[in-house]
Coordinates of C-alpha atoms and ligand atoms in Angstrom, one line a residue:
M1 CA 0.1 0.2 -0.1
A2 CA 1.3 3.7 -0.8
K3 CA 2.6 5.4 2.1
I4 CA 0.1 8.2 3.1
P5 CA 2.2 11.4 3.4
P6 CA 2.0 13.4 6.6
G7 CA -0.6 15.8 6.9
V8 CA -3.0 14.8 4.7
G9 CA -5.2 12.9 7.1
P10 CA -6.6 14.1 10.4
R11 CA -4.3 14.1 13.5
F12 CA -7.1 12.5 15.8
P13 CA -9.2 9.5 15.4
Q14 CA -12.8 10.2 14.4
V15 CA -16.2 9.2 15.0
V16 CA -18.6 9.8 12.0
V17 CA -22.2 10.1 12.5
L18 CA -23.4 9.3 9.0
V19 CA -27.0 10.7 8.9
G20 CA -28.8 9.1 5.8
A21 CA -26.6 6.2 5.7
T22 CA -28.9 3.9 3.8
G23 CA -29.6 6.8 1.4
D24 CA -28.4 7.0 -2.3
L25 CA -25.3 9.2 -1.8
A26 CA -24.0 7.2 1.2
R27 CA -24.2 4.0 -0.9
R28 CA -22.7 5.4 -3.7
K29 CA -20.0 7.7 -2.4
L30 CA -19.8 8.0 1.2
L31 CA -19.6 4.4 2.3
P32 CA -17.1 3.5 -0.5
G33 CA -15.3 6.6 0.2
L34 CA -15.0 6.2 3.9
F35 CA -14.0 2.6 3.4
H36 CA -11.2 3.7 1.0
L37 CA -9.9 6.3 3.5
C38 CA -9.9 4.0 6.6
S39 CA -8.3 1.1 4.8
A40 CA -5.8 3.0 2.9
G41 CA -4.6 4.6 6.5
F42 CA -5.6 8.1 5.8
I43 CA -7.4 8.3 9.3
P44 CA -5.8 7.3 12.6
G45 CA -8.9 5.2 13.7
C46 CA -12.4 5.6 12.7
R47 CA -15.7 4.3 13.7
I48 CA -18.8 5.1 11.8
I49 CA -22.3 5.2 13.3
G50 CA -25.0 5.0 10.6
V51 CA -28.3 6.8 11.1
S52 CA -31.2 6.8 9.0
L53 CA -35.0 6.1 9.1
D54 CA -34.5 2.4 8.5
E55 CA -35.4 0.2 11.3
L56 CA -32.1 -2.0 11.0
D57 CA -29.7 -3.5 13.5
V58 CA -25.9 -3.2 13.3
D59 CA -25.8 -6.5 11.1
G60 CA -28.5 -5.1 8.7
F61 CA -26.4 -1.9 8.4
R62 CA -23.2 -4.0 7.8
D63 CA -24.8 -6.0 5.0
A64 CA -26.3 -2.6 3.4
A65 CA -22.7 -1.4 3.7
R66 CA -21.1 -4.4 2.3
S67 CA -23.6 -4.7 -0.7
A68 CA -22.9 -0.5 -1.4
L69 CA -19.2 -1.2 -1.6
D70 CA -19.7 -4.4 -4.1
E71 CA -21.9 -2.1 -6.2
F72 CA -20.1 1.1 -6.2
S73 CA -16.5 1.0 -4.6
S74 CA -14.1 1.3 -7.7
R75 CA -11.3 -0.5 -5.5
K76 CA -11.1 -4.0 -4.6
T77 CA -12.8 -4.9 -1.1
T78 CA -10.4 -7.5 0.5
S79 CA -11.6 -9.5 3.1
A80 CA -9.3 -8.5 5.7
D81 CA -10.0 -4.8 5.2
W82 CA -13.8 -5.4 5.0
D83 CA -13.5 -7.3 8.4
T84 CA -11.6 -4.3 9.8
F85 CA -14.2 -1.8 8.4
A86 CA -17.3 -3.9 9.5
A87 CA -16.1 -4.2 12.9
N88 CA -16.2 -0.3 13.1
L89 CA -19.7 0.0 12.0
D90 CA -22.5 0.6 14.3
Y91 CA -26.3 1.5 13.8
V92 CA -28.9 3.8 15.4
P93 CA -32.1 4.3 13.7
L94 CA -33.5 7.9 14.1
S95 CA -36.5 6.8 15.5
A96 CA -34.3 5.5 18.6
G97 CA -33.7 9.3 19.6
A98 CA -31.0 11.5 21.1
A99 CA -30.1 9.4 24.1
A100 CA -29.5 6.2 21.9
L101 CA -27.3 8.2 19.5
R102 CA -25.6 9.6 22.4
A103 CA -24.8 6.0 23.8
A104 CA -23.5 4.7 20.5
V105 CA -21.2 7.7 20.2
D106 CA -19.9 7.0 23.7
R107 CA -19.3 3.4 23.0
A108 CA -17.2 4.4 19.9
E109 CA -15.2 7.1 21.8
A110 CA -14.6 4.6 24.7
S111 CA -12.7 2.5 22.2
L112 CA -10.9 5.4 20.4
G113 CA -9.8 7.3 23.4
T114 CA -10.5 10.8 24.7
E115 CA -8.7 12.6 21.9
C116 CA -11.1 11.8 19.2
R117 CA -13.2 14.1 17.1
R118 CA -16.7 13.8 15.8
L119 CA -17.8 14.3 12.2
H120 CA -21.5 14.5 11.7
Y121 CA -22.2 14.0 8.0
L122 CA -26.1 15.1 7.1
S123 CA -26.8 13.3 3.9
V124 CA -30.3 14.2 4.4
P125 CA -32.8 16.5 2.3
P126 CA -33.1 20.2 3.1
S127 CA -36.5 19.4 4.7
A128 CA -34.9 16.9 7.4
A129 CA -31.6 18.9 8.1
L130 CA -32.9 20.9 11.1
T131 CA -34.6 17.9 13.0
V132 CA -31.2 16.1 12.7
V133 CA -29.3 19.2 13.9
R134 CA -31.8 19.3 17.0
T135 CA -31.3 15.8 17.8
L136 CA -27.5 16.4 17.7
G137 CA -27.8 19.1 20.0
E138 CA -30.1 17.3 22.3
A139 CA -27.6 14.4 22.4
G140 CA -24.8 16.7 23.5
L141 CA -22.7 15.9 20.5
V142 CA -21.6 19.4 19.7
E143 CA -18.4 19.4 21.2
R144 CA -15.1 18.4 19.6
S145 CA -17.4 18.0 16.4
R146 CA -17.7 19.2 13.1
I147 CA -21.0 19.0 10.8
V148 CA -21.0 18.5 7.1
M149 CA -23.9 19.7 5.4
E150 CA -24.9 18.1 2.0
K151 CA -26.4 20.5 -0.5
P152 CA -29.1 21.7 -1.6
F153 CA -28.6 24.0 1.5
G154 CA -32.2 25.2 1.6
T155 CA -34.4 25.7 -1.2
D156 CA -34.7 29.4 -1.7
L157 CA -33.3 32.6 0.1
A158 CA -35.7 32.4 3.1
S159 CA -35.2 28.9 3.8
A160 CA -31.4 29.2 3.6
V161 CA -31.5 32.0 5.7
K162 CA -33.6 30.3 8.5
L163 CA -31.4 27.2 8.0
N164 CA -28.3 29.3 8.6
G165 CA -30.0 30.9 11.5
K166 CA -31.0 27.9 13.1
L167 CA -27.8 26.0 12.7
H168 CA -25.9 28.6 14.4
E169 CA -28.0 28.2 17.5
V170 CA -26.3 24.7 18.0
F171 CA -23.0 24.8 15.9
Q172 CA -20.5 27.7 15.5
E173 CA -19.8 28.7 11.8
E174 CA -16.4 27.1 12.3
Q175 CA -17.9 23.9 12.9
I176 CA -20.1 23.8 9.8
F177 CA -18.9 22.4 6.5
R178 CA -21.3 23.2 3.6
I179 CA -20.1 20.5 1.3
D180 CA -19.9 21.0 -2.7
H181 CA -18.4 17.8 -4.3
F182 CA -17.6 19.3 -7.3
L183 CA -15.2 21.5 -5.5
G184 CA -13.6 18.5 -4.3
K185 CA -13.0 17.2 -7.8
E186 CA -9.4 17.1 -8.8
P187 CA -9.9 19.2 -12.1
A188 CA -11.9 22.0 -10.2
Q189 CA -8.8 22.4 -8.1
N190 CA -6.8 22.4 -11.2
I191 CA -8.6 25.3 -12.4
L192 CA -6.8 27.1 -9.7
A193 CA -3.6 26.1 -10.4
F194 CA -4.0 26.4 -14.0
R195 CA -4.9 30.1 -13.9
F196 CA -2.9 31.3 -10.9
A197 CA 0.3 29.2 -11.2
N198 CA 1.0 30.2 -14.8
G199 CA 1.6 33.6 -16.3
L200 CA 0.2 32.4 -19.8
F201 CA -3.5 32.8 -19.8
E202 CA -4.3 34.8 -16.9
P203 CA -3.4 38.2 -18.7
I204 CA -6.3 37.1 -21.5
W205 CA -8.6 36.0 -18.9
N206 CA -11.2 38.7 -19.5
R207 CA -13.8 40.2 -21.4
N208 CA -11.0 41.7 -23.8
F209 CA -10.3 38.1 -25.3
I210 CA -12.6 35.9 -24.1
D211 CA -16.0 35.9 -25.9
H212 CA -18.4 33.6 -23.7
V213 CA -17.9 30.5 -21.2
Q214 CA -20.0 27.3 -21.3
I215 CA -20.3 25.2 -18.3
D216 CA -22.0 22.0 -19.4
V217 CA -22.9 18.9 -17.5
P218 CA -25.1 16.7 -19.1
E219 CA -25.8 13.2 -17.5
T220 CA -27.1 10.1 -18.9
L221 CA -28.3 8.9 -15.6
G222 CA -31.8 9.2 -14.5
L223 CA -33.2 9.2 -11.2
G224 CA -32.4 6.1 -9.6
K225 CA -34.2 5.7 -6.4
R226 CA -34.1 9.3 -5.8
A227 CA -37.7 10.4 -6.9
G228 CA -38.8 11.5 -3.7
F229 CA -35.8 13.9 -3.3
Y230 CA -35.6 14.9 -7.0
E231 CA -39.3 15.8 -7.4
Q232 CA -38.9 18.5 -4.6
T233 CA -35.7 19.7 -6.1
G234 CA -35.5 19.7 -9.5
A235 CA -32.2 20.2 -12.0
Y236 CA -31.7 23.9 -10.8
R237 CA -31.8 23.4 -7.1
D238 CA -29.8 20.0 -7.5
M239 CA -27.1 21.0 -10.2
V240 CA -26.9 24.9 -10.8
V241 CA -27.2 26.7 -7.6
T242 CA -24.8 24.2 -6.2
H243 CA -22.3 22.7 -8.4
L244 CA -22.4 24.8 -11.6
F245 CA -22.1 28.1 -9.6
Q246 CA -19.3 27.1 -7.7
I247 CA -17.2 26.1 -10.7
L248 CA -18.3 29.0 -12.2
A249 CA -16.8 31.1 -9.3
F250 CA -13.5 29.1 -9.7
M251 CA -13.4 30.1 -13.0
A252 CA -14.2 33.9 -12.7
M253 CA -12.7 34.7 -9.5
E254 CA -9.8 37.2 -9.1
P255 CA -6.5 35.9 -7.8
P256 CA -7.1 35.3 -3.9
T257 CA -4.4 36.8 -1.8
A258 CA -3.4 33.6 -0.5
L259 CA -4.5 30.0 -1.3
E260 CA -6.5 29.9 2.1
P261 CA -10.0 29.5 3.0
A262 CA -10.7 33.1 3.7
P263 CA -9.3 34.8 0.8
I264 CA -10.5 32.1 -1.6
S265 CA -14.2 32.4 -0.3
E266 CA -13.8 36.3 -0.4
E267 CA -12.8 36.1 -4.1
K268 CA -15.7 33.6 -4.9
N269 CA -18.2 35.5 -3.1
K270 CA -17.4 38.7 -4.8
V271 CA -18.1 36.9 -7.9
F272 CA -21.5 35.8 -6.6
R273 CA -21.9 39.5 -5.3
S274 CA -21.4 40.7 -8.9
M275 CA -23.8 38.2 -10.7
E276 CA -27.0 39.6 -12.1
P277 CA -30.2 38.1 -11.0
I278 CA -31.2 35.2 -13.4
R279 CA -33.8 36.5 -15.8
P280 CA -36.6 33.6 -16.4
A281 CA -36.3 34.8 -19.9
D282 CA -32.7 33.6 -20.2
V283 CA -33.8 30.1 -18.8
V284 CA -34.9 26.7 -20.5
R285 CA -36.4 24.2 -18.4
G286 CA -36.9 20.8 -19.7
Q287 CA -38.4 17.6 -18.5
Y288 CA -37.5 14.1 -20.2
S289 CA -40.5 12.2 -21.7
G290 CA -41.7 9.6 -19.3
Y291 CA -40.6 11.2 -16.3
R292 CA -44.0 11.7 -15.2
A293 CA -44.6 8.0 -15.4
E294 CA -41.8 6.9 -13.1
E295 CA -42.5 5.7 -9.6
G296 CA -42.7 8.4 -7.0
V297 CA -43.1 11.0 -9.6
D298 CA -46.5 13.1 -9.6
P299 CA -48.0 12.5 -12.9
D300 CA -48.6 16.4 -13.4
S301 CA -45.1 17.3 -12.1
D302 CA -43.6 20.5 -13.0
T303 CA -40.0 19.5 -11.8
E304 CA -37.5 20.1 -14.4
T305 CA -35.0 17.4 -15.1
F306 CA -33.1 19.9 -17.5
I307 CA -32.0 23.2 -17.4
A308 CA -30.1 25.6 -19.6
L309 CA -29.4 29.4 -18.7
K310 CA -27.4 32.3 -19.5
C311 CA -26.0 34.6 -16.8
H312 CA -23.8 37.6 -16.5
I313 CA -21.2 38.9 -14.1
D314 CA -21.3 42.6 -14.1
N315 CA -17.7 43.5 -13.0
W316 CA -14.8 44.8 -14.9
R317 CA -13.3 41.4 -15.8
W318 CA -16.5 39.8 -17.3
A319 CA -18.9 42.7 -18.1
G320 CA -20.6 41.5 -21.3
V321 CA -19.2 38.1 -21.3
P322 CA -22.3 35.5 -21.2
F323 CA -22.0 32.6 -19.1
Y324 CA -24.2 29.6 -20.3
L325 CA -24.7 26.7 -18.2
R326 CA -26.6 23.4 -18.9
T327 CA -27.4 20.2 -17.2
G328 CA -29.8 17.6 -17.3
K329 CA -30.7 13.8 -16.7
R330 CA -30.9 11.2 -19.5
M331 CA -29.3 13.2 -21.8
A332 CA -27.2 12.0 -24.9
E333 CA -23.9 11.6 -23.2
G334 CA -22.5 12.1 -19.7
Q335 CA -19.7 14.9 -19.6
R336 CA -18.8 17.7 -17.5
I337 CA -16.9 20.5 -19.2
I338 CA -16.0 24.1 -19.1
S339 CA -15.1 25.6 -22.4
I340 CA -13.8 29.0 -22.8
A341 CA -14.6 30.5 -26.1
F342 CA -11.9 33.2 -27.2
R343 CA -12.8 36.3 -29.5
E344 CA -11.9 35.6 -33.2
P345 CA -9.2 37.7 -34.9
P346 CA -9.9 40.0 -38.0
K347 CA -9.2 37.2 -40.6
S348 CA -9.0 39.4 -43.7
M349 CA -6.0 38.2 -44.9
F350 CA -7.3 34.8 -45.2
P351 CA -8.6 34.0 -49.0
P352 CA -12.3 32.9 -49.1
G353 CA -12.5 29.2 -48.4
S354 CA -9.6 29.0 -46.4
G355 CA -11.6 27.6 -43.6
V356 CA -10.5 30.3 -41.1
G357 CA -13.4 30.6 -38.5
A358 CA -15.3 27.9 -40.1
Q359 CA -15.0 25.6 -37.2
G360 CA -16.0 28.0 -34.4
P361 CA -13.5 30.0 -32.2
D362 CA -10.6 29.0 -30.3
H363 CA -11.6 27.2 -27.3
L364 CA -10.0 26.1 -24.1
T365 CA -11.8 23.2 -22.7
F366 CA -11.3 21.7 -19.1
D367 CA -12.7 18.4 -18.5
L368 CA -14.0 17.9 -14.8
A369 CA -13.8 14.0 -15.2
D370 CA -11.9 12.6 -12.1
A371 CA -8.5 12.7 -13.6
S372 CA -8.5 16.0 -15.3
K373 CA -8.2 16.7 -19.1
M374 CA -7.5 19.9 -21.1
S375 CA -7.5 21.0 -24.6
L376 CA -6.6 24.3 -26.5
S377 CA -8.1 24.2 -30.0
F378 CA -6.4 26.7 -32.5
Y379 CA -6.4 27.1 -36.3
G380 CA -3.5 25.7 -38.1
K381 CA -2.4 25.0 -41.7
R382 CA -3.2 21.9 -43.4
P383 CA 0.1 20.7 -44.9
G384 CA 0.3 20.8 -48.5
P385 CA -0.3 23.5 -51.1
G386 CA -2.2 26.7 -50.6
M387 CA -3.6 28.0 -47.2
R388 CA -6.3 25.6 -45.9
L389 CA -6.7 26.0 -42.4
D390 CA -8.0 23.2 -39.7
K391 CA -9.1 23.2 -36.3
L392 CA -6.2 21.6 -34.3
S393 CA -5.7 21.0 -30.8
L394 CA -3.0 20.7 -27.7
Q395 CA -4.5 18.2 -25.3
F396 CA -3.2 17.3 -21.9
A397 CA -4.8 14.2 -19.7
M398 CA -3.7 13.7 -16.4
R399 CA -3.8 9.7 -17.2
D400 CA -1.0 10.3 -19.2
T401 CA 1.5 11.3 -16.3
G402 CA 1.1 8.0 -14.7
M403 CA -0.4 10.1 -11.8
A404 CA -4.1 9.3 -12.2
G405 CA -3.9 6.6 -9.7
E406 CA -3.2 9.2 -6.8
V407 CA -6.5 10.9 -7.6
L408 CA -8.7 10.9 -4.7
E409 CA -12.3 10.9 -5.5
A410 CA -14.0 14.3 -4.6
Y411 CA -16.1 12.9 -1.4
E412 CA -13.0 11.3 -0.1
R413 CA -10.9 14.5 -0.4
L414 CA -13.8 16.7 1.1
I415 CA -14.2 14.3 4.1
L416 CA -10.7 14.3 5.0
D417 CA -10.5 18.1 4.7
A418 CA -13.4 18.2 7.1
M419 CA -11.8 16.0 9.5
R420 CA -9.0 18.0 9.4
G421 CA -10.8 21.3 9.7
D422 CA -9.8 22.6 6.4
R423 CA -12.6 24.9 4.7
T424 CA -10.6 25.9 1.4
L425 CA -12.8 23.9 -0.6
F426 CA -16.4 24.4 1.3
T427 CA -19.0 27.0 0.7
T428 CA -20.0 29.9 2.9
A429 CA -23.5 31.0 4.2
E430 CA -22.9 34.5 2.5
G431 CA -22.2 32.9 -0.7
I432 CA -25.2 30.4 -0.7
E433 CA -27.4 33.0 0.6
R434 CA -26.4 35.4 -2.3
L435 CA -26.8 32.7 -4.8
W436 CA -30.5 31.9 -3.8
E437 CA -31.1 35.8 -3.9
V438 CA -29.9 35.8 -7.6
S439 CA -32.0 32.8 -8.3
T440 CA -35.4 34.6 -6.7
A441 CA -37.1 35.7 -10.1
L442 CA -36.7 32.5 -11.7
L443 CA -37.8 30.5 -8.6
E444 CA -40.7 32.7 -8.4
S445 CA -41.8 32.8 -12.2
P446 CA -40.0 29.7 -13.7
P447 CA -40.4 29.3 -17.4
P448 CA -42.8 26.3 -18.4
V449 CA -41.0 22.9 -18.7
R450 CA -40.5 21.7 -22.2
L451 CA -40.4 17.9 -23.0
Y452 CA -37.2 16.5 -24.5
E453 CA -36.5 12.9 -25.6
Q454 CA -34.4 10.6 -23.6
G455 CA -31.0 10.5 -25.0
S456 CA -31.0 13.9 -26.7
W457 CA -29.3 17.2 -25.8
G458 CA -32.4 18.9 -24.1
P459 CA -35.6 20.7 -25.7
K460 CA -35.2 22.8 -28.9
P461 CA -35.1 26.4 -27.5
V462 CA -31.7 25.4 -26.0
H463 CA -30.0 26.4 -29.3
Q464 CA -31.9 29.6 -29.3
L465 CA -30.4 30.6 -25.8
I466 CA -27.0 30.2 -26.9
A467 CA -27.4 31.8 -30.6
P468 CA -25.1 33.3 -32.3
H469 CA -22.8 30.7 -30.6
A470 CA -23.4 27.0 -30.6
W471 CA -23.1 24.3 -27.5
R472 CA -19.6 22.7 -27.8
L473 CA -21.2 19.4 -27.0
P474 CA -21.5 17.1 -28.7
F475 CA -17.8 17.5 -29.6
E476 CA -16.8 17.6 -33.1
R477 CA -13.8 15.7 -32.4
A478 CA -13.5 13.5 -29.7
W479 CA -10.8 13.6 -26.9
R480 CA -7.6 12.2 -28.2
D481 CA -6.8 8.7 -27.0
P482 CA -3.3 7.8 -27.1
N483 CA -4.0 4.2 -27.1
K484 CA -5.8 4.4 -30.3
S485 CA -3.8 5.4 -33.3
G486 CA -4.8 7.9 -36.0
N487 CA -7.0 10.3 -33.6
Ligands
BG6_501 C1 -25.2 15.1 -7.5 C2 -26.6 15.5 -7.7 O1 -24.9 16.5 -6.5 O2 -24.1 15.3 -8.4 C3 -26.7 14.4 -8.8 O3 -27.5 15.3 -6.7 C4 -25.8 14.2 -9.8 O4 -28.1 14.6 -9.4 C5 -24.4 14.2 -9.2 O5 -25.9 13.3 -10.6 C6 -23.4 14.2 -10.2 O6 -22.1 14.5 -9.7 P1 -20.7 13.3 -10.3 O7 -19.5 13.6 -9.5 O8 -21.1 12.2 -10.6 O9 -20.5 14.4 -11.4

């Protein structure tokens, strides 16, 4: 096993109270992530107490955790590692109340020693968050603890303000970690490295050189077992007001004075403060056909499973540069890209038919897949007589460096950061409230949902939204694969 460098994990053993322990996120990401962090030695002692509405006993929870690992872990689960992990699992149904939860934490702490810390991970819908926070308060589990809150944080400005207010009655702000797992993705952090560790691009990272920006996250996934959550949430609250806007902030922020939580949050929040309110006329909402017939979905549901919008940041760097955001379920491809289109040059010297500009502007593209990829496309001369131009590209894939195996999954990275008390990649109350504020007009008067075919790129008006530009996806040329010749 690779040696874990000092300082990447927490100094103290951890008791994790995982609320929502049988839910979709826990199964897909949190249990497999905790398993990896524990078995790879990142955490010096860890006990996990599952909590949920399900009336399970400890063995029932162990079985559920094992089947989650079998289904979703990207790494092999050896029986020795599993036995150690399983022995550190406990379970308390929510109905058992605060005293039972306290007793389980006491048991866990007795085995870990007095130095240990508590991490409460709330993987529950916004409507359930406050009840859980109150239970943690009643159980006396606030001391030595940090609390991780899953998104969406509230459902609009009023509910987010209320949630923050109530949360602060129990936990101090320094204890609260509002998670947005897109910020834990390695390529998202690479945006900061790319922008601020190099002199090459930052001078042109502004309205004088950039024509528009796209943040495009189509998914082929459907709802899975999440209809109940999704019906109340929809694509805007599930993806845009959280992940896509956070990525936009990394893209658009000014250089922070230091790579530390407060300066980074301050620069991100300045972007959010400069964001113009989202106009319903700049939004296309969609719903895939067949959604209303799914189990748990209202037959008259108005929930959007797709959203595309145009937004603006009214500051000196970005005034007049549109940002186009798109995401949806059951679309043609699963991709996560940021694409920056540069302004086109005056092209008077190239003869008609040379092909200059024929394939759109130069683009810088970030792929937010777990191991980063980047591409810079530009026009170059086609070999041979005359002056024919083709779109060419420089591409980088982390995979080619041989370091892709070092990548921590986003949740793993963020769980470790929360255990260490590092807030750099977490969102703030102020930022989140501002994002709900710019969303108010849209939430109050959403445009009607339009049907789109499953496996498509969304409803037709999505093209009018971006005109005279075009969506980069689907790519005209796929990412280069060094294992295949001729591409
Ligand atoms: C989650 C959303 O936060 O992000 C899901 O709730 C979405 O609906 C998921 O599928 C996408 O995350 P990732 O890491 O798979 O791109």
